[in-house]
Coordinates of C-alpha atoms in Angstrom, one line a residue:
X19 CA 4.8 -17.2 -68.9
X20 CA 4.2 -18.1 -72.4
X21 CA 2.4 -21.3 -74.0
X22 CA 5.4 -22.9 -75.3
X23 CA 7.2 -22.8 -71.6
X24 CA 4.1 -24.8 -70.2
X25 CA 4.2 -26.5 -68.2
X26 CA 5.1 -24.7 -64.9
X27 CA 8.3 -25.4 -63.4
X28 CA 6.5 -25.2 -60.1
X29 CA 2.4 -23.7 -60.3
X30 CA 2.5 -22.2 -56.1
X31 CA 0.6 -22.5 -53.4
X32 CA -2.7 -21.8 -53.8
X33 CA -5.1 -19.9 -51.7
X34 CA -7.9 -22.1 -51.4
X35 CA -9.6 -20.7 -48.8
X36 CA -12.5 -19.6 -50.9
X37 CA -13.5 -19.3 -54.3
X38 CA -13.0 -15.6 -54.9
X39 CA -9.7 -15.9 -53.0
X40 CA -8.8 -18.7 -55.6
X41 CA -9.2 -16.5 -58.2
X42 CA -7.8 -13.5 -56.8
X43 CA -4.4 -15.8 -56.3
X44 CA -4.8 -16.9 -59.9
X45 CA -4.9 -13.3 -61.2
X46 CA -2.1 -11.9 -58.9
X47 CA 0.4 -14.8 -60.3
X48 CA -0.5 -14.1 -63.9
X49 CA 0.0 -10.4 -63.6
X50 CA 2.3 -9.5 -66.0
X51 CA 0.1 -11.3 -69.1
X52 CA -2.7 -9.3 -67.4
X53 CA -1.4 -6.1 -67.5
X54 CA 0.1 -6.9 -71.7
X55 CA -3.6 -7.9 -72.2
X56 CA -4.6 -4.1 -70.8
X57 CA -2.1 -2.4 -72.7
X58 CA -3.2 -3.9 -75.7
X59 CA -6.8 -4.3 -74.8
X60 CA -6.7 -0.1 -74.1
X61 CA -5.1 0.6 -77.7
X62 CA -7.8 -1.4 -79.2
X63 CA -10.5 -0.4 -77.4
X64 CA -9.3 3.7 -77.7
X65 CA -8.6 3.1 -81.2
X66 CA -12.3 1.8 -81.9
X67 CA -14.1 4.7 -79.8
X68 CA -11.9 7.7 -81.7
X69 CA -13.4 7.1 -85.1
X70 CA -16.6 8.8 -84.0
X71 CA -14.4 11.8 -83.0
X72 CA -13.0 11.4 -86.6
X73 CA -16.3 11.2 -88.3
X74 CA -17.6 14.0 -86.5
X75 CA -14.0 15.9 -87.8
X76 CA -14.5 14.6 -91.5
X77 CA -18.0 15.7 -91.8
X78 CA -17.6 19.2 -90.4
X79 CA -14.6 19.5 -92.3
X80 CA -17.0 18.4 -95.5
X81 CA -19.7 21.3 -94.3
X82 CA -16.7 24.2 -93.5
X83 CA -15.0 23.0 -97.6
X84 CA -12.1 22.5 -96.2
X85 CA -10.0 20.1 -97.6
X86 CA -7.2 20.2 -95.3
X87 CA -8.8 19.3 -92.3
X88 CA -10.1 16.5 -94.2
X89 CA -7.4 15.1 -95.1
X90 CA -6.0 15.7 -92.3
X91 CA -9.2 13.7 -90.6
X92 CA -8.4 11.0 -93.1
X93 CA -5.0 10.3 -91.5
X94 CA -6.2 10.4 -88.4
X95 CA -8.8 7.5 -89.1
X96 CA -5.9 5.4 -90.9
X97 CA -3.8 5.7 -87.4
X98 CA -6.9 4.7 -85.7
X99 CA -7.6 1.6 -88.4
X100 CA -3.6 0.6 -87.5
X101 CA -4.4 0.5 -84.0
X102 CA -7.5 -1.4 -83.8
X103 CA -5.9 -4.0 -86.2
X104 CA -2.5 -4.2 -84.2
X105 CA -4.5 -4.2 -80.7
X106 CA -7.3 -6.6 -81.4
X107 CA -4.3 -9.2 -82.7
X108 CA -2.3 -8.8 -79.7
X109 CA -5.1 -8.5 -77.3
X110 CA -6.6 -11.8 -78.4
X111 CA -2.5 -13.6 -78.4
X112 CA -2.5 -12.2 -75.1
X113 CA -5.7 -13.1 -73.7
X114 CA -5.7 -16.6 -75.2
X115 CA -2.6 -16.9 -73.5
X116 CA -3.8 -15.8 -70.1
X117 CA -6.7 -18.1 -70.4
X118 CA -4.5 -21.5 -71.4
X119 CA -2.1 -21.1 -68.8
X120 CA -4.6 -20.4 -66.4
X121 CA -6.1 -23.4 -66.9
X122 CA -2.9 -25.1 -67.4
X123 CA -1.6 -24.0 -63.7
X124 CA -5.2 -25.2 -62.2
X125 CA -4.1 -28.8 -64.0
X126 CA -1.2 -28.9 -62.3
X127 CA -2.2 -28.1 -59.1
X128 CA -5.1 -30.6 -59.6
X129 CA -3.0 -33.4 -60.8
X130 CA -0.1 -32.7 -58.1
X131 CA -3.0 -32.7 -55.2
X132 CA -4.1 -36.4 -56.4
X133 CA -0.7 -37.3 -56.4
X134 CA -0.6 -36.2 -52.7
X135 CA -4.0 -37.4 -51.6
X136 CA -3.6 -40.9 -53.8
X137 CA -7.1 -43.0 -53.5
X138 CA -8.0 -40.8 -50.9
X139 CA -9.2 -37.9 -52.8
X140 CA -12.2 -39.8 -54.3
X141 CA -13.2 -41.4 -51.1
X142 CA -13.4 -37.4 -49.8
X143 CA -14.4 -36.1 -53.2
X144 CA -17.0 -37.8 -55.7
X145 CA -15.0 -38.8 -58.5
X146 CA -17.7 -37.1 -61.0
X147 CA -16.9 -34.0 -59.3
X148 CA -13.0 -34.4 -59.7
X149 CA -13.6 -35.3 -63.6
X150 CA -15.9 -31.9 -64.1
X151 CA -13.5 -30.2 -61.7
X152 CA -10.3 -30.7 -64.0
X153 CA -12.3 -30.3 -67.5
X154 CA -15.0 -27.9 -67.4
X155 CA -14.3 -25.5 -64.1
X156 CA -10.8 -25.2 -65.3
X157 CA -12.0 -23.9 -68.6
X158 CA -14.5 -21.6 -66.8
X159 CA -11.7 -19.9 -64.4
X160 CA -9.6 -19.9 -67.0
X161 CA -12.0 -17.7 -68.9
X162 CA -12.7 -15.4 -66.2
X163 CA -8.9 -14.6 -65.5
X164 CA -8.3 -14.1 -69.0
X165 CA -11.9 -11.5 -69.5
X166 CA -10.4 -9.5 -66.6
X167 CA -8.1 -7.7 -68.4
X168 CA -10.8 -7.1 -71.4
X169 CA -13.1 -5.5 -68.8
X170 CA -10.7 -3.8 -67.4
X171 CA -9.7 -1.8 -70.6
X172 CA -13.4 -1.8 -71.8
X173 CA -14.6 0.1 -68.3
X174 CA -11.3 2.7 -69.1
X175 CA -12.1 3.6 -72.3
X176 CA -15.7 4.3 -71.2
X177 CA -14.6 6.8 -68.6
X178 CA -12.1 8.3 -71.2
X179 CA -14.8 8.6 -73.7
X180 CA -17.1 10.4 -71.3
X181 CA -14.6 12.9 -70.5
X182 CA -13.3 13.2 -73.2
X183 CA -17.5 13.8 -74.8
X184 CA -18.2 16.4 -71.1
X185 CA -14.8 18.1 -73.2
X186 CA -16.2 18.1 -76.4
X187 CA -19.1 19.1 -76.0
X188 CA -20.8 19.5 -72.5
X189 CA -24.5 19.7 -73.4
X190 CA -24.3 16.2 -74.8
X191 CA -21.8 15.0 -72.4
X192 CA -23.2 15.2 -69.6
X193 CA -26.2 13.2 -70.9
X194 CA -23.7 10.4 -72.1
X195 CA -21.8 10.7 -68.4
X196 CA -25.3 10.2 -66.4
X197 CA -26.9 7.4 -68.9
X198 CA -23.6 5.2 -69.2
X199 CA -23.5 4.0 -65.7
X200 CA -27.3 2.9 -65.4
X201 CA -26.6 1.1 -69.0
X202 CA -23.7 -0.1 -67.4
X203 CA -24.9 -1.2 -63.7
X204 CA -29.0 -2.3 -65.2
X205 CA -28.0 -5.9 -64.8
X206 CA -26.5 -5.9 -61.5
X207 CA -30.3 -7.1 -60.1
X208 CA -30.5 -9.8 -62.1
X209 CA -27.0 -11.3 -61.5
X210 CA -28.0 -13.0 -58.4
X211 CA -30.9 -15.0 -59.9
X212 CA -28.8 -15.8 -63.1
X213 CA -26.0 -17.0 -60.7
X214 CA -28.0 -19.4 -58.6
X215 CA -29.4 -20.8 -61.7
X216 CA -26.0 -21.5 -63.2
X217 CA -24.7 -23.1 -59.7
X218 CA -28.0 -25.5 -60.3
X219 CA -27.3 -26.5 -63.6
X220 CA -23.6 -27.4 -62.7
X221 CA -24.7 -29.3 -59.5
X222 CA -26.8 -31.1 -61.9
X223 CA -24.1 -31.8 -64.4
X224 CA -22.0 -33.0 -61.9
X225 CA -23.8 -35.6 -60.9
X226 CA -24.7 -36.8 -64.3
X227 CA -20.9 -36.7 -65.2
X228 CA -20.6 -38.7 -62.1
X229 CA -23.1 -41.3 -62.7
X230 CA -21.7 -41.5 -66.7
X231 CA -18.9 -42.2 -65.1
X232 CA -19.9 -45.0 -62.9
X233 CA -22.1 -46.3 -65.4
X234 CA -19.4 -46.7 -68.1
X235 CA -16.9 -48.2 -65.4
X236 CA -18.9 -51.1 -64.5
X237 CA -20.6 -51.4 -67.9
X238 CA -18.8 -54.7 -68.0
X239 CA -20.8 -55.9 -64.9
X240 CA -24.1 -54.3 -66.0
X241 CA -24.5 -56.5 -69.0
X242 CA -23.8 -59.7 -66.7
X243 CA -26.4 -58.7 -64.5
X244 CA -28.4 -57.4 -67.3
X245 CA -28.7 -53.6 -65.6
X246 CA -28.2 -51.2 -68.8
X247 CA -31.1 -50.3 -69.7
X248 CA -31.7 -49.1 -65.7
X249 CA -28.7 -47.3 -65.5
X250 CA -28.8 -45.6 -68.9
X251 CA -32.9 -44.8 -68.1
X252 CA -31.4 -43.1 -64.8
X253 CA -28.8 -41.4 -67.0
X254 CA -31.3 -40.3 -69.4
X255 CA -33.2 -38.4 -66.5
X256 CA -30.1 -36.7 -65.0
X257 CA -29.5 -35.3 -68.1
X258 CA -32.9 -34.2 -69.1
X259 CA -32.6 -32.6 -65.5
X260 CA -29.9 -30.7 -66.5
X261 CA -31.6 -29.7 -70.2
X262 CA -33.7 -28.1 -68.2
X263 CA -31.4 -26.0 -65.5
X264 CA -29.7 -25.0 -68.9
X265 CA -32.7 -23.5 -70.5
X266 CA -33.9 -22.3 -67.2
X267 CA -30.4 -20.2 -67.3
X268 CA -30.6 -19.8 -70.6
X269 CA -33.5 -17.4 -70.3
X270 CA -31.8 -15.3 -67.5
X271 CA -29.3 -14.6 -69.4
X272 CA -31.0 -13.9 -73.0
X273 CA -32.7 -11.4 -70.4
X274 CA -29.8 -9.9 -69.6
X275 CA -28.6 -9.6 -73.3
X276 CA -31.8 -7.9 -73.9
X277 CA -31.8 -5.4 -71.3
X278 CA -27.7 -4.7 -72.4
X279 CA -29.2 -4.1 -76.1
X280 CA -32.5 -2.4 -75.1
X281 CA -30.9 0.5 -72.8
X282 CA -28.2 1.6 -74.5
X283 CA -30.5 2.2 -77.5
X284 CA -32.5 3.9 -75.4
X285 CA -29.6 6.2 -74.5
X286 CA -29.1 6.7 -78.3
X287 CA -32.2 7.7 -78.7
X288 CA -32.0 10.5 -75.8
X289 CA -28.9 11.8 -77.1
X290 CA -30.5 12.4 -80.4
X291 CA -33.5 13.6 -79.7
X292 CA -31.4 16.1 -77.3
X293 CA -28.7 17.2 -79.8
X294 CA -31.1 17.5 -82.9
X295 CA -33.1 20.1 -80.5
X296 CA -29.6 21.7 -79.2
X297 CA -28.6 21.5 -83.5
X298 CA -31.8 23.7 -84.3
X299 CA -31.3 26.0 -81.6
X300 CA -27.8 26.4 -83.0
X301 CA -25.8 25.6 -79.9
X302 CA -24.3 22.7 -81.5
X303 CA -22.9 22.0 -84.8
X304 CA -23.8 18.8 -87.3
X305 CA -20.2 17.5 -86.9
X306 CA -20.6 17.6 -83.2
X307 CA -23.9 16.0 -83.2
X308 CA -22.7 13.3 -85.5
X309 CA -19.5 12.7 -83.4
X310 CA -21.5 12.3 -80.3
X311 CA -23.5 10.4 -82.2
X312 CA -21.7 8.1 -83.0
X313 CA -19.7 8.0 -79.7
X314 CA -22.4 5.9 -77.9
X315 CA -23.5 3.7 -81.1
X316 CA -19.4 2.5 -80.2
X317 CA -19.6 2.5 -76.8
X318 CA -22.0 -0.9 -77.3
X319 CA -18.8 -2.2 -77.8
X320 CA -16.9 -1.9 -74.5
X321 CA -19.9 -2.0 -73.0
X322 CA -20.6 -5.7 -73.8
X323 CA -17.6 -6.5 -71.6
X324 CA -19.7 -5.8 -68.6
X325 CA -21.8 -8.2 -69.6
X326 CA -19.5 -10.8 -70.5
X327 CA -17.6 -10.0 -67.0
X328 CA -20.7 -10.7 -65.3
X329 CA -21.3 -14.3 -67.1
X330 CA -18.0 -15.3 -66.3
X331 CA -17.7 -14.4 -63.3
X332 CA -20.7 -16.2 -62.4
X333 CA -20.1 -19.2 -64.1
X334 CA -16.3 -19.3 -62.8
X335 CA -17.0 -18.5 -59.1
X336 CA -18.8 -22.2 -58.5
X337 CA -16.0 -23.6 -60.2
X338 CA -13.5 -21.9 -58.4
X339 CA -15.5 -23.0 -55.3
X340 CA -15.0 -26.7 -56.4
X341 CA -11.5 -26.4 -57.5
X342 CA -10.6 -24.8 -54.2
X343 CA -12.5 -27.5 -52.3
X344 CA -10.2 -29.9 -54.2
X345 CA -6.9 -28.2 -53.6
X346 CA -7.4 -27.7 -49.7
X347 CA -7.7 -31.3 -49.1
X348 CA -4.9 -32.2 -47.2
X349 CA -3.5 -35.7 -46.0
X350 CA -4.7 -36.9 -42.3
X351 CA -0.9 -35.9 -41.0
X352 CA 1.0 -33.7 -43.0
X353 CA 4.5 -33.0 -41.8
X354 CA 6.7 -33.8 -45.0
X355 CA 9.6 -32.4 -44.5
X356 CA 10.9 -32.6 -40.7
X357 CA 13.2 -35.4 -41.9
X358 CA 16.3 -35.5 -45.1
X359 CA 15.1 -37.4 -47.6
X360 CA 16.3 -40.7 -47.2
X361 CA 15.1 -43.8 -47.8
X362 CA 14.5 -45.7 -44.0
X363 CA 14.9 -49.4 -43.9
X364 CA 13.7 -51.7 -41.3
X365 CA 10.2 -53.3 -40.2
X366 CA 7.1 -51.8 -40.8
X367 CA 4.8 -51.6 -38.1
X368 CA 1.7 -49.9 -37.4
X369 CA 1.2 -49.1 -33.8
X370 CA -2.4 -48.4 -34.1
X371 CA -3.5 -52.2 -35.3
X372 CA 0.0 -53.6 -33.7
X373 CA 0.4 -55.2 -37.1
X374 CA 4.7 -56.0 -37.8
X375 CA 6.5 -56.7 -41.0
X376 CA 9.6 -57.9 -40.4
X377 CA 12.1 -56.6 -42.9
X378 CA 13.3 -59.2 -45.6
X379 CA 10.2 -61.4 -44.8
X380 CA 6.7 -62.1 -46.5
X381 CA 4.2 -61.3 -44.4
X382 CA 0.6 -62.2 -45.0
X383 CA -2.4 -60.0 -43.3
X384 CA -6.2 -61.9 -43.1
X385 CA -8.6 -59.5 -42.2
X386 CA -12.6 -60.4 -42.5
X387 CA -13.7 -56.9 -43.8
X388 CA -12.6 -56.5 -47.3
X389 CA -12.9 -52.7 -46.8
X390 CA -10.8 -52.4 -43.7
X391 CA -8.3 -54.1 -45.4
X392 CA -8.2 -51.8 -48.4
X393 CA -8.0 -49.1 -45.2
X394 CA -5.6 -50.9 -43.5
X395 CA -3.1 -51.1 -46.8
X396 CA -3.6 -47.5 -47.8
X397 CA -2.8 -46.6 -44.2
X398 CA 0.9 -48.6 -44.1
X399 CA 1.7 -46.9 -47.0
X400 CA 1.1 -43.4 -45.5
X401 CA -2.1 -42.5 -46.6
X402 CA -4.4 -43.1 -43.9
X403 CA -8.3 -42.2 -44.5
X404 CA -8.4 -41.1 -40.8
X405 CA -5.9 -39.1 -37.7
X406 CA -4.3 -41.8 -35.9
X407 CA -0.7 -42.7 -34.8
X408 CA 1.8 -42.9 -37.8
X409 CA 3.2 -46.2 -39.2
X410 CA 6.5 -46.4 -38.9
X411 CA 9.1 -48.0 -41.1
X412 CA 13.1 -48.6 -39.7
X413 CA 11.2 -46.9 -36.2
X414 CA 10.8 -43.6 -38.5
X415 CA 7.2 -42.2 -38.8
X416 CA 6.1 -42.3 -42.2
X417 CA 4.5 -38.7 -42.4
X418 CA 7.7 -37.3 -41.1
X419 CA 9.7 -37.9 -44.2
X420 CA 9.0 -36.1 -47.6
X421 CA 6.1 -37.5 -49.7
X422 CA 8.7 -38.7 -52.3
X423 CA 10.7 -40.5 -49.7
X424 CA 7.4 -42.1 -48.3
X425 CA 6.5 -43.4 -51.7
X426 CA 9.9 -45.0 -52.9
X427 CA 9.9 -46.6 -49.5
X428 CA 6.4 -48.1 -49.3
X429 CA 4.7 -48.7 -52.5
X430 CA 0.5 -49.9 -52.0
X431 CA -1.1 -51.8 -55.0
X432 CA -5.0 -52.1 -54.5
X433 CA -7.1 -54.5 -55.1
X434 CA -8.4 -52.4 -58.3
X435 CA -5.2 -51.1 -59.9
X436 CA -5.4 -49.1 -63.1
X437 CA -3.6 -49.7 -66.1
X438 CA -3.0 -46.3 -68.0
X439 CA -3.3 -46.9 -72.1
X440 CA -0.7 -47.0 -74.3
X441 CA 2.6 -49.8 -74.8
X442 CA 3.7 -52.5 -72.4
X443 CA 6.7 -50.8 -72.4
X444 CA 5.2 -47.1 -71.4
X445 CA 3.6 -49.1 -68.6
X446 CA 6.4 -50.8 -67.1
X447 CA 8.6 -48.0 -67.1
X448 CA 8.1 -46.5 -63.7
X449 CA 10.8 -45.8 -60.8
X450 CA 12.3 -48.4 -60.1
X451 CA 15.4 -49.5 -58.6
X452 CA 16.8 -51.3 -61.8
X453 CA 17.3 -55.0 -59.5
X454 CA 14.4 -56.1 -61.3
X455 CA 13.8 -56.8 -64.6
X456 CA 10.6 -56.4 -66.2
X457 CA 11.2 -59.5 -68.1
X458 CA 11.8 -61.7 -64.7
X459 CA 9.0 -59.4 -63.1
X460 CA 6.5 -60.4 -65.8
X461 CA 7.5 -64.1 -65.7
X462 CA 6.7 -64.2 -61.9
X463 CA 3.4 -62.3 -62.2
X464 CA 2.5 -65.3 -64.6
X465 CA 2.0 -63.1 -67.8
X466 CA 2.8 -65.1 -70.2
X467 CA -0.8 -65.7 -72.1
X468 CA -1.2 -61.9 -71.1
X469 CA 1.4 -61.0 -73.6
X470 CA 0.1 -63.3 -76.0
X471 CA -3.4 -61.4 -75.9
X472 CA -1.8 -58.1 -76.4
X473 CA -0.3 -59.1 -79.1
X474 CA -3.0 -60.6 -80.9
X475 CA -4.8 -57.5 -80.1
X476 CA -2.0 -55.4 -81.7
X477 CA -1.9 -55.2 -85.3
X478 CA 1.7 -55.3 -86.5
X479 CA 3.1 -55.2 -82.8
X480 CA 5.9 -58.4 -83.1
X481 CA 7.5 -57.3 -79.5
X482 CA 5.3 -58.0 -76.8
X483 CA 6.8 -55.1 -75.2
X484 CA 5.3 -52.8 -77.9
X485 CA 1.9 -53.8 -77.8
X486 CA -1.1 -51.4 -77.0
X487 CA -2.9 -51.8 -73.7
X488 CA -6.4 -49.9 -74.3
X489 CA -7.8 -47.3 -71.7
X490 CA -7.8 -49.4 -68.3
X491 CA -7.2 -52.3 -70.0
X492 CA -10.8 -52.9 -70.7
X493 CA -9.7 -55.3 -73.6
X494 CA -8.5 -57.8 -71.0
X495 CA -10.1 -59.8 -68.0
X496 CA -9.6 -59.1 -64.8
X497 CA -7.1 -61.5 -63.8
X498 CA -5.1 -60.8 -67.0
X499 CA -4.9 -56.5 -65.7
X500 CA -4.2 -57.8 -62.2
X501 CA -1.1 -59.8 -63.2
X502 CA 0.1 -57.0 -65.1
X503 CA -0.5 -54.8 -62.6
X504 CA 1.2 -56.7 -60.2
X505 CA 4.5 -57.1 -62.6
X506 CA 4.6 -53.2 -62.6
X507 CA 4.3 -53.2 -59.2
X508 CA 7.4 -56.3 -59.0
X509 CA 9.6 -53.8 -61.3
X510 CA 9.2 -51.1 -59.1
X511 CA 10.9 -52.9 -56.6
X512 CA 10.2 -50.9 -53.3
X513 CA 11.7 -51.4 -49.9
X514 CA 8.5 -52.5 -48.9
X515 CA 5.8 -53.8 -51.0
X516 CA 1.8 -53.9 -49.8
X517 CA -0.1 -55.7 -52.1
X518 CA -4.0 -55.7 -51.5
X519 CA -5.9 -59.2 -53.0
X520 CA -3.4 -59.6 -56.0
X521 CA -4.4 -62.8 -57.1
X522 CA -8.5 -62.3 -56.2
X523 CA -9.6 -62.4 -60.3
X524 CA -7.0 -65.8 -61.0
X525 CA -7.6 -68.9 -60.9
X526 CA -6.5 -71.4 -58.4
X527 CA -2.9 -73.4 -60.7
X528 CA -1.9 -69.8 -61.6
X529 CA -2.2 -68.1 -57.7
X530 CA 0.4 -71.2 -56.6
X531 CA 3.1 -70.3 -59.5
X532 CA 2.3 -66.6 -58.8
X533 CA 2.7 -67.4 -55.1
X534 CA 6.0 -69.0 -56.0
X535 CA 7.3 -66.2 -58.2
X536 CA 6.6 -63.6 -55.6
X537 CA 8.3 -64.7 -52.6
X538 CA 11.3 -65.8 -55.4
X539 CA 11.6 -62.3 -56.4
X540 CA 11.5 -61.0 -53.4
X541 CA 13.6 -62.3 -51.9
X542 CA 15.3 -60.0 -49.0
X543 CA 12.7 -57.5 -49.6
X544 CA 10.1 -56.6 -47.3
X545 CA 6.3 -57.6 -48.6
X546 CA 2.8 -57.9 -46.9
X547 CA 0.4 -58.9 -48.8
X548 CA -3.6 -58.8 -47.8
X549 CA -5.6 -62.0 -49.0
X550 CA -7.4 -64.8 -47.4
X551 CA -6.1 -67.3 -50.4
X552 CA -4.3 -70.5 -49.0
X553 CA -2.1 -71.0 -51.4
X554 CA -0.6 -67.3 -50.5
X555 CA -0.9 -68.1 -46.6
X556 CA 0.8 -71.1 -47.1
X557 CA 3.8 -69.5 -48.5
X558 CA 3.9 -66.7 -46.5
X559 CA 7.0 -66.5 -43.7
X560 CA 4.1 -64.5 -41.5
X561 CA 0.6 -64.6 -40.8
X562 CA -1.5 -62.1 -39.1
X563 CA -4.9 -62.0 -38.3
X564 CA -6.6 -59.0 -37.8
X565 CA -10.0 -58.5 -36.5
X566 CA -12.1 -55.7 -35.4
X567 CA -8.7 -53.0 -36.4
X568 CA -6.6 -54.8 -34.1
X569 CA -4.0 -57.9 -34.5
X570 CA -5.1 -61.0 -32.4
X571 CA -3.1 -64.0 -33.8
X572 CA 0.2 -63.9 -35.2
X573 CA 2.0 -67.4 -36.7
X574 CA 2.2 -69.6 -39.7
X575 CA -0.6 -70.4 -41.6
X576 CA -1.4 -74.3 -40.4
X577 CA -0.8 -73.7 -36.9
X578 CA -3.5 -70.5 -37.3
X579 CA -5.9 -73.1 -39.0
X580 CA -5.7 -75.8 -36.5
X581 CA -5.4 -73.1 -33.2
X582 CA -7.7 -70.0 -34.2
X583 CA -11.4 -70.5 -35.2
X584 CA -12.1 -67.0 -36.4
X585 CA -8.5 -67.4 -38.6
X586 CA -10.2 -70.4 -39.9
X587 CA -13.2 -69.0 -40.8
X588 CA -12.1 -66.0 -42.9
X589 CA -10.1 -69.0 -44.8
X590 CA -12.3 -71.8 -45.1
X591 CA -15.1 -69.6 -45.2
X592 CA -16.9 -71.5 -42.6
X593 CA -20.2 -70.9 -41.1
X594 CA -21.1 -70.0 -37.9
X595 CA -22.7 -73.7 -37.6
X596 CA -19.8 -75.0 -39.4
X597 CA -17.4 -73.6 -36.9
X598 CA -20.1 -75.0 -33.9
X599 CA -19.8 -78.2 -35.9
X600 CA -16.2 -78.3 -36.2
X601 CA -15.6 -77.2 -32.4
X602 CA -17.8 -80.1 -31.0
X603 CA -16.0 -82.2 -33.3
X604 CA -12.8 -81.2 -31.7
X605 CA -14.1 -81.6 -28.2
X606 CA -15.4 -85.5 -29.0
X607 CA -12.2 -86.7 -30.4
X608 CA -10.5 -85.1 -27.5
X609 CA -12.2 -87.1 -24.9
X610 CA -11.8 -90.1 -26.7
X611 CA -8.0 -89.6 -26.7
X612 CA -8.6 -88.9 -22.9
X613 CA -10.7 -92.1 -22.5
X614 CA -8.2 -94.2 -24.1
X615 CA -5.2 -93.0 -22.0
X616 CA -7.0 -93.7 -19.2
X617 CA -7.8 -97.4 -20.3
X618 CA -4.5 -97.9 -21.1
X619 CA -3.0 -96.5 -17.8

């Protein structure tokens, strides 16, 4: 896979049982790129390590006054230089390709998982953790994946050089062969503590990211209540905790780096000291001493990759663990693919609550608990927060349908819909049946003033469809964002449209017009609206009251207002005392009517 070929047609099915298993799965799925990086790495490192032998041969040729050997050595050095340049260039190219393609694969997997889980994702995993996984964690995992091949090439080069020194000069080669493993493995006792400190740093950074995202999302509300400084102080404290954790982690890694500098230096001193004694005794030549000395000095370069792979694994392991945790999440009931990809039609029925939405009708649902209403809305869309009996559409369980078919059949718009940045035309460019035009959807959602606001806020946009929407529609009011989201849902024109409080942020006059437009545009289609607004309830074909997880009353709005106290309490916002007074008044009126009947008789 090359960078220009991204994205992957299919990123695959990850092994998300643990962080190390996920890293191993990534490495196996990029085996071709890893082998390329290994080959170029071997060419580069071996060429670098061969230079000391060339230098030793050149020194000995000068000592022996052999011009032929000196010229041959010069050709060998030129060949090594070419190998270094070519190997380094293509090693860097292959390594960066491995890094980017690994990161892209993870991001595609995360995007696919987010699309599968929908809003259930942020209920199971904190939003800040999702952001951290899709940004910083992806980079760290990609770093480890690309560093593995370079480390392997460096380790093989160290082995080759040790064997070469043993064959070239056994007396000094033994010292190098014994000392190099000690140098390479000396940092292992320090790695567990460094890893723990890195984990603490990442955990604190994740909490700070979550706090920052929550603060930014609620900035308008915080300004309204004067709570900016309170939350800024909290973020400052969280940032300081991250800084302290980062300093403690950096201290450990600086100690590891110091060990990696100190021990090779001591090995070099030992080789030189022993080599001088051997040269004085006449057991080795000056050229051989220079060769071994240069080889040990140059080996510091591949040995650095031992430190890098230790750092890459220490930082990527917790990142891979978090990514694996997100990727291991599944829908509450996952039996996709049992049926063909047809979109069923008919009544929408939830056996757990007893809620029935007849096909082609506008059904309103009243629920006293807003959170319970949101969970039920998501359940109707095939995304239950917890396992239960599956919702059925036309007698077909939604969780027996492929995910694409289920989402084509039922669309759920939650109470806080998200508007993506871009033009209005791009916002409304969604998978749709084609039966509803954007102009009709905007008119039904009463978006005339929204279009004017977008044109005024976008310089040079004569056509409202080309006007730009800022990130999450922050330049618009809550009611304007709500109406644009409603228009987007109407354009989609699904078989079943579920709306959770679609008019909670608009005034009553606009709400009445939206109710008429919604009923007109969705005529003949199944629509379920979660609301407590009398204006919407009065225009519904059927109203269901959900109390403590069950449908307890069904009928028309006015009928339920007169006959069901619990319904009347939710819709009219009456207190218990007011309900008691109303019941007492109704009883007195009934007694008076009974007395009048008796007197007339």
